Amino acid sequence: MSAATLESGPRRLTGPVTAPSLLRLTRVELRKSCDTRAGRWLLAVIALAAVATVALALFTGHDPLSLSDHLEFAQLATSLLLPVLGILLVTSEWSQRTAMTTFTLVPRRSRVLTAKVLAASVLALLGVAATLVTSAVAVVLTPVVTDGAQDWSLGAAELGQVVLLQLVYVLSGVAFGMLLLSSPLAIVLYFVLPTVFTILVSTVGALDWVADWLDLTTASAPVFDGGLDAQGWLQLATATALWLGLPMALGWLRVHRAEIS
Amino acid sequence: MITVDHLTKRYGARTVVSDVSFSCPPGSVTGFLGPNGAGKSTTLRSLVGLTVPTSGTATIAGRAHRDLPNAGRQVGVLLDAGAQHAGRTGRETLTLTALVLGVGAERVDEVLGQVGLAGRPAGTRVGSYSLGMRQRLGLAAALLGDPEVLVLDEPANGLDPEGIWWMRGLLRGFADRGGTVLLSSHQLREVEAVADQLVVIAGGRVVAQGSKTELLGRRGTVVRGPDRAVLARALQTAGITVVPGDGDALVADADPLAVGQAAAAAGAVLTELRQAGGEGLEELFRSLTGSADAATQQQPAVAA
């Protein structure tokens, strides 16, 4: 920026004009997810649901529960609700028509989508961190409210798999959002499609193998049940490809080609 | 500097923008005029990369919008004031943009003051803003990065007369400091006072462009007769374009001598024949856009 431009043009802001970094864009996306009343409510509901499930398990359980057990309960709530945040991260740009501003400021749409994927991943990690803290509190309280002793058992492998699963669920939500670009449609189909799929393949006997390889619920069950073996990893990969990879690839293309108005 | 070069946009068989070319030099305000549905918004969306043109190019400072390093720092865009998140406050909306642009929080307060939204309105959610306030917020967002170019689609919509007057001053000042302004409108009065040059578009085509004085110099002839249809046919036979004027008058795109000769040749009776004027651009605008509509429909402008 030469001095001449500064004097003759309307430009007064100093500093070089550089493209916003991916980190900066990710921060913006994270801020978008919690700077509205609706966003804050959703986060509050997710936190409340996680605490409630853990509390329920703590106060009503017969056997003393380990950290791993509590985490499983807490994840029940967040893995269900956090993907909605992922969906809204994308679809609210369309329902509120802010996509126009977003893509005018950052014309390379892939950068915005990458930032959204990163932001959703951060939310997933924060979600697991929050449930882990909640579960730890539950373990601390176990001797106080029950007869059982504190049981801190939680394998590193299990924790890793829990994190991975949470990422898969949230990013699958982002993928559904990208593909459908409509909040109600994406939320309904995100919940209905896999459920219908699960019911279909588990009732028709001949489709057993489909359930093993392509149903995300079936494929992810071993995570809380002793961990994934080699074939389990492979089956989780194929199911993830169907419910995350495919919709995200198609959604990415759709957003890229979409006419924004 | 904005350059639109042979821009065409087709949706299937429908051509929305057809071979549109114009440029906006620095230090000037260009009014982009046309009736609703003329292709203004599609042209502007192509310019800022929200629509991919079928052919042709649109560049800002010689570069396609998507190739600008930080687009919001070079070109301020307001295409639709309604396209704001209803749940965010005015300040938060601008803060998000400021983060992307890499400008400080003090710049947000600066533009809020500039557009008259400082204080209580800044902390109010956009959902409860009036259209005029949304236009001001949109303009604030466009100005935030201190760009050299402004692209505004119908920015006067929803503004009260005082707001329109204020916006004119703002855009005039921006251009006088060397900035480039392109603003669209379907209402000529809104841009007549501020624009240096005009681009008139109708049916997806540019039907007139030039400086305001150039275009004002081009006037037609008001002609009246007892039988309007006969008169219209007489002039059209002579190759003169006519459009309806006030009351039962016709406005012909030729000087009074040619109109009189054409009428005489066809034996049409005249009750009035005079140079159009005084109505200024309004009449020109209506006649240009009107005749373009008629041309696309392959029908005479005046039917019985």
CSV table of C-alpha atoms in Angstrom, one decimal, chain B:
chain,number,residue,atom,x,y,z
B,1,MET,CA,-13.0,0.9,-11.0
B,2,ILE,CA,-15.7,-1.5,-12.0
B,3,THR,CA,-15.8,-3.1,-15.5
B,4,VAL,CA,-18.6,-5.2,-16.7
B,5,ASP,CA,-17.8,-6.7,-20.1
B,6,HIS,CA,-20.3,-8.5,-22.4
B,7,LEU,CA,-22.0,-10.1,-19.4
B,8,THR,CA,-24.7,-12.6,-20.2
B,9,LYS,CA,-26.7,-14.8,-17.8
B,10,ARG,CA,-29.1,-17.4,-18.9
B,11,TYR,CA,-31.3,-19.7,-16.8
B,12,GLY,CA,-32.2,-22.5,-19.2
B,13,ALA,CA,-33.9,-20.8,-22.1
B,14,ARG,CA,-34.5,-17.6,-20.2
B,15,THR,CA,-32.0,-14.8,-20.7
B,16,VAL,CA,-31.9,-12.6,-17.7
B,17,VAL,CA,-28.9,-10.5,-18.6
B,18,SER,CA,-27.9,-10.1,-22.2
B,19,ASP,CA,-24.5,-8.7,-23.3
B,20,VAL,CA,-24.3,-6.0,-20.7
B,21,SER,CA,-21.2,-3.8,-20.8
B,22,PHE,CA,-20.4,-0.7,-18.8
B,23,SER,CA,-17.7,0.6,-16.5
B,24,CYS,CA,-17.6,2.8,-13.5
B,25,PRO,CA,-14.5,5.1,-13.1
B,26,PRO,CA,-13.1,6.0,-9.8
B,27,GLY,CA,-14.4,9.3,-8.3
B,28,SER,CA,-17.9,8.8,-9.7
B,29,VAL,CA,-21.3,7.6,-8.8
B,30,THR,CA,-23.0,5.4,-11.4
B,31,GLY,CA,-26.7,4.9,-11.3
B,32,PHE,CA,-27.8,1.5,-12.5
B,33,LEU,CA,-31.4,2.0,-13.5
B,34,GLY,CA,-34.2,-0.2,-14.6
B,35,PRO,CA,-37.6,-1.5,-13.8
B,36,ASN,CA,-38.0,-4.4,-11.4
B,37,GLY,CA,-36.9,-7.7,-13.1
B,38,ALA,CA,-34.7,-5.9,-15.7
B,39,GLY,CA,-31.6,-7.8,-14.6
B,40,LYS,CA,-30.0,-5.3,-12.2
B,41,SER,CA,-29.7,-7.6,-9.3
B,42,THR,CA,-28.4,-10.5,-11.4
B,43,THR,CA,-25.7,-8.2,-12.9
B,44,LEU,CA,-24.7,-7.0,-9.4
B,45,ARG,CA,-24.6,-10.6,-8.1
B,46,SER,CA,-22.4,-11.6,-10.9
B,47,LEU,CA,-20.1,-8.8,-10.1
B,48,VAL,CA,-19.6,-10.0,-6.5
B,49,GLY,CA,-19.4,-13.7,-7.3
B,50,LEU,CA,-22.7,-14.8,-6.0
B,51,THR,CA,-23.8,-15.8,-9.5
B,52,VAL,CA,-21.7,-17.3,-12.2
B,53,PRO,CA,-22.3,-15.6,-15.5
B,54,THR,CA,-23.0,-17.7,-18.6
B,55,SER,CA,-20.5,-15.6,-20.5
B,56,GLY,CA,-18.6,-12.4,-20.2
B,57,THR,CA,-16.8,-11.0,-17.2
B,58,ALA,CA,-17.2,-8.5,-14.4
B,59,THR,CA,-14.2,-7.2,-12.6
B,60,ILE,CA,-13.3,-4.9,-9.8
B,61,ALA,CA,-9.9,-3.1,-10.1
B,62,GLY,CA,-9.2,-5.4,-12.9
B,63,ARG,CA,-9.7,-8.6,-10.9
B,64,ALA,CA,-12.6,-11.0,-10.6
B,65,HIS,CA,-14.2,-10.6,-7.2
B,66,ARG,CA,-13.1,-14.1,-6.1
B,67,ASP,CA,-9.5,-13.2,-6.7
B,68,LEU,CA,-9.5,-10.2,-4.4
B,69,PRO,CA,-7.3,-11.0,-1.4
B,70,ASN,CA,-9.8,-9.7,1.2
B,71,ALA,CA,-12.9,-8.8,-0.8
B,72,GLY,CA,-14.6,-6.8,2.0
B,73,ARG,CA,-11.6,-4.4,2.2
B,74,GLN,CA,-11.7,-3.6,-1.5
B,75,VAL,CA,-15.4,-3.6,-2.2
B,76,GLY,CA,-18.3,-2.8,0.1
B,77,VAL,CA,-21.4,-4.6,-0.9
B,78,LEU,CA,-25.0,-4.2,0.1
B,79,LEU,CA,-27.3,-6.3,-2.0
B,80,ASP,CA,-30.2,-7.0,0.3
B,81,ALA,CA,-30.8,-5.2,3.6
B,82,GLY,CA,-33.2,-8.0,4.6
B,83,ALA,CA,-30.4,-10.6,4.5
B,84,GLN,CA,-29.3,-10.1,8.1
B,85,HIS,CA,-29.6,-12.5,11.0
B,86,ALA,CA,-32.7,-11.4,12.9
B,87,GLY,CA,-31.3,-12.7,16.2
B,88,ARG,CA,-28.1,-10.7,16.2
B,89,THR,CA,-27.7,-7.2,17.4
B,90,GLY,CA,-26.6,-4.5,15.0
B,91,ARG,CA,-23.3,-4.3,16.7
B,92,GLU,CA,-22.7,-8.1,16.7
B,93,THR,CA,-23.6,-8.2,12.9
B,94,LEU,CA,-20.8,-5.7,12.3
B,95,THR,CA,-18.4,-7.3,14.7
B,96,LEU,CA,-18.6,-10.6,12.8
B,97,THR,CA,-17.8,-8.7,9.5
B,98,ALA,CA,-15.0,-6.8,11.2
B,99,LEU,CA,-13.4,-10.0,12.3
B,100,VAL,CA,-13.4,-11.4,8.8
B,101,LEU,CA,-12.0,-8.1,7.4
B,102,GLY,CA,-9.4,-7.8,10.1
B,103,VAL,CA,-10.4,-4.3,11.3
B,104,GLY,CA,-10.7,-3.3,14.9
B,105,ALA,CA,-13.7,-3.0,17.2
B,106,GLU,CA,-13.3,0.8,17.2
B,107,ARG,CA,-14.0,0.8,13.5
B,108,VAL,CA,-17.4,-0.8,14.3
B,109,ASP,CA,-18.3,2.1,16.6
B,110,GLU,CA,-17.1,4.5,13.9
B,111,VAL,CA,-19.4,3.2,11.2
B,112,LEU,CA,-22.3,2.8,13.6
B,113,GLY,CA,-22.0,6.5,14.3
B,114,GLN,CA,-21.6,7.3,10.6
B,115,VAL,CA,-24.9,5.7,9.7
B,116,GLY,CA,-26.7,6.9,12.7
B,117,LEU,CA,-27.1,3.6,14.6
B,118,ALA,CA,-24.8,4.4,17.5
B,119,GLY,CA,-26.2,4.0,21.0
B,120,ARG,CA,-29.3,2.1,21.8
B,121,PRO,CA,-30.1,0.8,18.2
B,122,ALA,CA,-26.6,-0.9,18.0
B,123,GLY,CA,-27.6,-3.1,20.9
B,124,THR,CA,-31.0,-4.0,19.6
B,125,ARG,CA,-31.6,-7.2,17.7
B,126,VAL,CA,-31.9,-6.7,13.9
B,127,GLY,CA,-35.3,-8.5,14.0
B,128,SER,CA,-36.8,-5.4,15.5
B,129,TYR,CA,-35.2,-3.0,13.0
B,130,SER,CA,-37.3,-1.1,10.5
B,131,LEU,CA,-36.3,-1.6,6.8
B,132,GLY,CA,-34.7,1.8,6.9
B,133,MET,CA,-32.5,0.8,9.9
B,134,ARG,CA,-31.5,-2.4,8.1
B,135,GLN,CA,-30.5,-0.4,5.1
B,136,ARG,CA,-28.3,1.8,7.4
B,137,LEU,CA,-26.8,-1.3,9.0
B,138,GLY,CA,-26.1,-2.8,5.6
B,139,LEU,CA,-24.4,0.4,4.5
B,140,ALA,CA,-22.4,0.4,7.7
B,141,ALA,CA,-21.2,-3.2,6.9
B,142,ALA,CA,-20.3,-2.1,3.4
B,143,LEU,CA,-18.3,0.8,4.7
B,144,LEU,CA,-16.6,-1.2,7.5
B,145,GLY,CA,-13.6,-2.3,5.5
B,146,ASP,CA,-13.0,1.3,4.2
B,147,PRO,CA,-13.2,0.0,0.6
B,148,GLU,CA,-12.5,1.8,-2.7
B,149,VAL,CA,-15.6,0.5,-4.3
B,150,LEU,CA,-19.2,0.4,-3.2
B,151,VAL,CA,-21.8,-1.8,-4.9
B,152,LEU,CA,-25.3,-1.1,-3.6
B,153,ASP,CA,-28.6,-2.7,-4.7
B,154,GLU,CA,-31.6,-0.5,-4.1
B,155,PRO,CA,-30.1,1.1,-1.0
B,156,ALA,CA,-32.8,3.8,-0.7
B,157,ASN,CA,-35.5,1.2,-0.2
B,158,GLY,CA,-37.2,1.8,3.1
B,159,LEU,CA,-35.4,5.1,3.8
B,160,ASP,CA,-37.4,8.1,4.6
B,161,PRO,CA,-36.8,11.4,2.6
B,162,GLU,CA,-34.3,12.6,5.3
B,163,GLY,CA,-32.5,9.2,5.0
B,164,ILE,CA,-32.3,9.4,1.2
B,165,TRP,CA,-30.9,12.9,1.5
B,166,TRP,CA,-28.4,11.7,4.0
B,167,MET,CA,-27.4,8.7,1.9
B,168,ARG,CA,-26.9,10.9,-1.2
B,169,GLY,CA,-24.5,13.1,0.8
B,170,LEU,CA,-22.6,10.0,2.0
B,171,LEU,CA,-22.2,8.5,-1.4
B,172,ARG,CA,-21.3,11.9,-3.0
B,173,GLY,CA,-18.6,12.3,-0.3
B,174,PHE,CA,-17.3,8.8,-0.9
B,175,ALA,CA,-17.0,9.4,-4.7
B,176,ASP,CA,-15.4,12.8,-4.2
B,177,ARG,CA,-12.7,11.2,-2.1
B,178,GLY,CA,-11.9,9.0,-5.1
B,179,GLY,CA,-14.2,6.1,-4.5
B,180,THR,CA,-16.2,4.2,-7.1
B,181,VAL,CA,-19.9,3.9,-6.4
B,182,LEU,CA,-22.4,1.7,-8.4
B,183,LEU,CA,-25.9,1.8,-7.1
B,184,SER,CA,-29.0,0.4,-8.6
B,185,SER,CA,-32.6,1.7,-8.4
B,186,HIS,CA,-35.9,1.3,-10.1
B,187,GLN,CA,-36.7,4.9,-9.1
B,188,LEU,CA,-35.0,7.4,-11.2
B,189,ARG,CA,-35.6,10.3,-8.7
B,190,GLU,CA,-33.4,8.4,-6.1
B,191,VAL,CA,-30.3,8.5,-8.3
B,192,GLU,CA,-30.9,11.5,-10.5
B,193,ALA,CA,-29.6,13.8,-7.8
B,194,VAL,CA,-26.4,11.9,-7.0
B,195,ALA,CA,-25.3,10.0,-10.1
B,196,ASP,CA,-22.7,11.3,-12.5
B,197,GLN,CA,-23.4,8.7,-15.1
B,198,LEU,CA,-26.3,6.4,-15.8
B,199,VAL,CA,-26.7,2.9,-17.1
B,200,VAL,CA,-30.3,2.1,-18.0
B,201,ILE,CA,-31.2,-1.5,-18.3
B,202,ALA,CA,-34.5,-3.1,-19.5
B,203,GLY,CA,-35.3,-6.6,-20.4
B,204,GLY,CA,-31.7,-7.6,-19.6
B,205,ARG,CA,-30.1,-5.2,-22.1
B,206,VAL,CA,-28.5,-1.9,-21.7
B,207,VAL,CA,-30.8,0.5,-23.5
B,208,ALA,CA,-28.9,3.7,-22.7
B,209,GLN,CA,-25.8,4.8,-20.9
B,210,GLY,CA,-23.8,7.9,-20.6
B,211,SER,CA,-23.3,10.9,-18.4
B,212,LYS,CA,-26.3,12.5,-16.9
B,213,THR,CA,-26.0,15.6,-19.1
B,214,GLU,CA,-25.6,13.5,-22.2
B,215,LEU,CA,-28.7,11.6,-21.5
B,216,LEU,CA,-30.7,14.7,-20.5
B,217,GLY,CA,-29.8,16.2,-23.8
B,218,ARG,CA,-31.6,13.4,-25.7
B,219,ARG,CA,-35.3,14.3,-25.7
B,220,GLY,CA,-38.1,13.1,-27.8
B,221,THR,CA,-41.2,14.8,-29.2
B,222,VAL,CA,-44.7,14.9,-27.5
B,223,VAL,CA,-47.3,14.4,-30.1
B,224,ARG,CA,-51.1,14.2,-29.9
B,225,GLY,CA,-53.9,13.5,-32.3
B,226,PRO,CA,-57.6,12.7,-32.3
B,227,ASP,CA,-56.8,9.0,-33.2
B,228,ARG,CA,-53.9,7.7,-31.2
B,229,ALA,CA,-53.7,4.3,-33.0
B,230,VAL,CA,-53.6,5.9,-36.4
B,231,LEU,CA,-50.9,8.3,-35.3
B,232,ALA,CA,-48.8,5.5,-33.7
B,233,ARG,CA,-49.0,3.4,-36.8
B,234,ALA,CA,-48.1,6.4,-39.0
B,235,LEU,CA,-44.9,7.0,-36.9
B,236,GLN,CA,-44.0,3.4,-36.7
B,237,THR,CA,-44.3,3.0,-40.4
B,238,ALA,CA,-41.8,5.8,-40.7
B,239,GLY,CA,-39.5,3.9,-38.3
B,240,ILE,CA,-40.0,6.1,-35.3
B,241,THR,CA,-40.3,4.5,-31.9
B,242,VAL,CA,-43.3,5.7,-29.9
B,243,VAL,CA,-44.3,5.1,-26.3
B,244,PRO,CA,-47.4,6.3,-24.4
B,245,GLY,CA,-47.0,9.7,-22.8
B,246,ASP,CA,-49.3,11.6,-20.4
B,247,GLY,CA,-53.0,11.2,-21.0
B,248,ASP,CA,-53.6,10.4,-24.7
B,249,ALA,CA,-50.3,11.8,-25.8
B,250,LEU,CA,-47.5,9.8,-27.5
B,251,VAL,CA,-43.7,10.4,-27.0
B,252,ALA,CA,-41.8,9.8,-30.2
B,253,ASP,CA,-38.1,9.2,-30.3
B,254,ALA,CA,-37.3,11.8,-33.0
B,255,ASP,CA,-37.3,15.5,-33.4
B,256,PRO,CA,-40.6,17.4,-34.1
B,257,LEU,CA,-39.8,17.9,-37.8
B,258,ALA,CA,-39.4,14.2,-38.5
B,259,VAL,CA,-42.6,13.5,-36.5
B,260,GLY,CA,-44.6,16.1,-38.3
B,261,GLN,CA,-43.4,14.8,-41.7
B,262,ALA,CA,-44.2,11.2,-40.8
B,263,ALA,CA,-47.7,12.3,-39.7
B,264,ALA,CA,-48.3,14.3,-42.8
B,265,ALA,CA,-47.1,11.5,-45.1
B,266,ALA,CA,-49.6,9.2,-43.5
B,267,GLY,CA,-52.4,11.8,-43.5
B,268,ALA,CA,-52.7,11.6,-39.7
B,269,VAL,CA,-54.2,14.7,-38.0
B,270,LEU,CA,-52.2,16.3,-35.2
B,271,THR,CA,-53.5,18.4,-32.3
B,272,GLU,CA,-50.2,18.9,-30.6
B,273,LEU,CA,-46.6,18.7,-31.6
B,274,ARG,CA,-43.8,19.9,-29.4
B,275,GLN,CA,-40.3,19.1,-28.1
B,276,ALA,CA,-40.5,17.0,-24.9
B,277,GLY,CA,-38.7,18.6,-22.0
B,278,GLY,CA,-38.9,19.7,-18.4
B,279,GLU,CA,-39.9,16.2,-17.3
B,280,GLY,CA,-36.2,15.4,-17.4
B,281,LEU,CA,-34.9,11.9,-17.0
B,282,GLU,CA,-38.2,10.5,-15.8
B,283,GLU,CA,-39.7,10.6,-19.2
B,284,LEU,CA,-36.5,9.3,-20.8
B,285,PHE,CA,-36.4,6.5,-18.3
B,286,ARG,CA,-40.0,5.5,-18.9
B,287,SER,CA,-39.7,5.7,-22.6
B,288,LEU,CA,-36.4,3.8,-22.8
B,289,THR,CA,-37.5,1.0,-20.5
B,290,GLY,CA,-41.0,1.0,-22.0
B,291,SER,CA,-39.9,0.7,-25.6
B,292,ALA,CA,-37.4,-2.1,-24.7
B,293,ASP,CA,-40.3,-4.0,-23.1
B,294,ALA,CA,-42.3,-3.6,-26.2
B,295,ALA,CA,-39.5,-4.6,-28.4
B,296,THR,CA,-39.0,-7.9,-26.5
B,297,GLN,CA,-42.6,-8.7,-26.8
B,298,GLN,CA,-42.6,-8.0,-30.6
B,299,GLN,CA,-45.6,-5.8,-30.3
B,300,PRO,CA,-46.2,-2.2,-31.0
B,301,ALA,CA,-45.9,0.0,-28.0
B,302,VAL,CA,-49.4,1.3,-28.4
B,303,ALA,CA,-52.2,-1.0,-29.2
B,304,ALA,CA,-55.5,0.7,-30.1
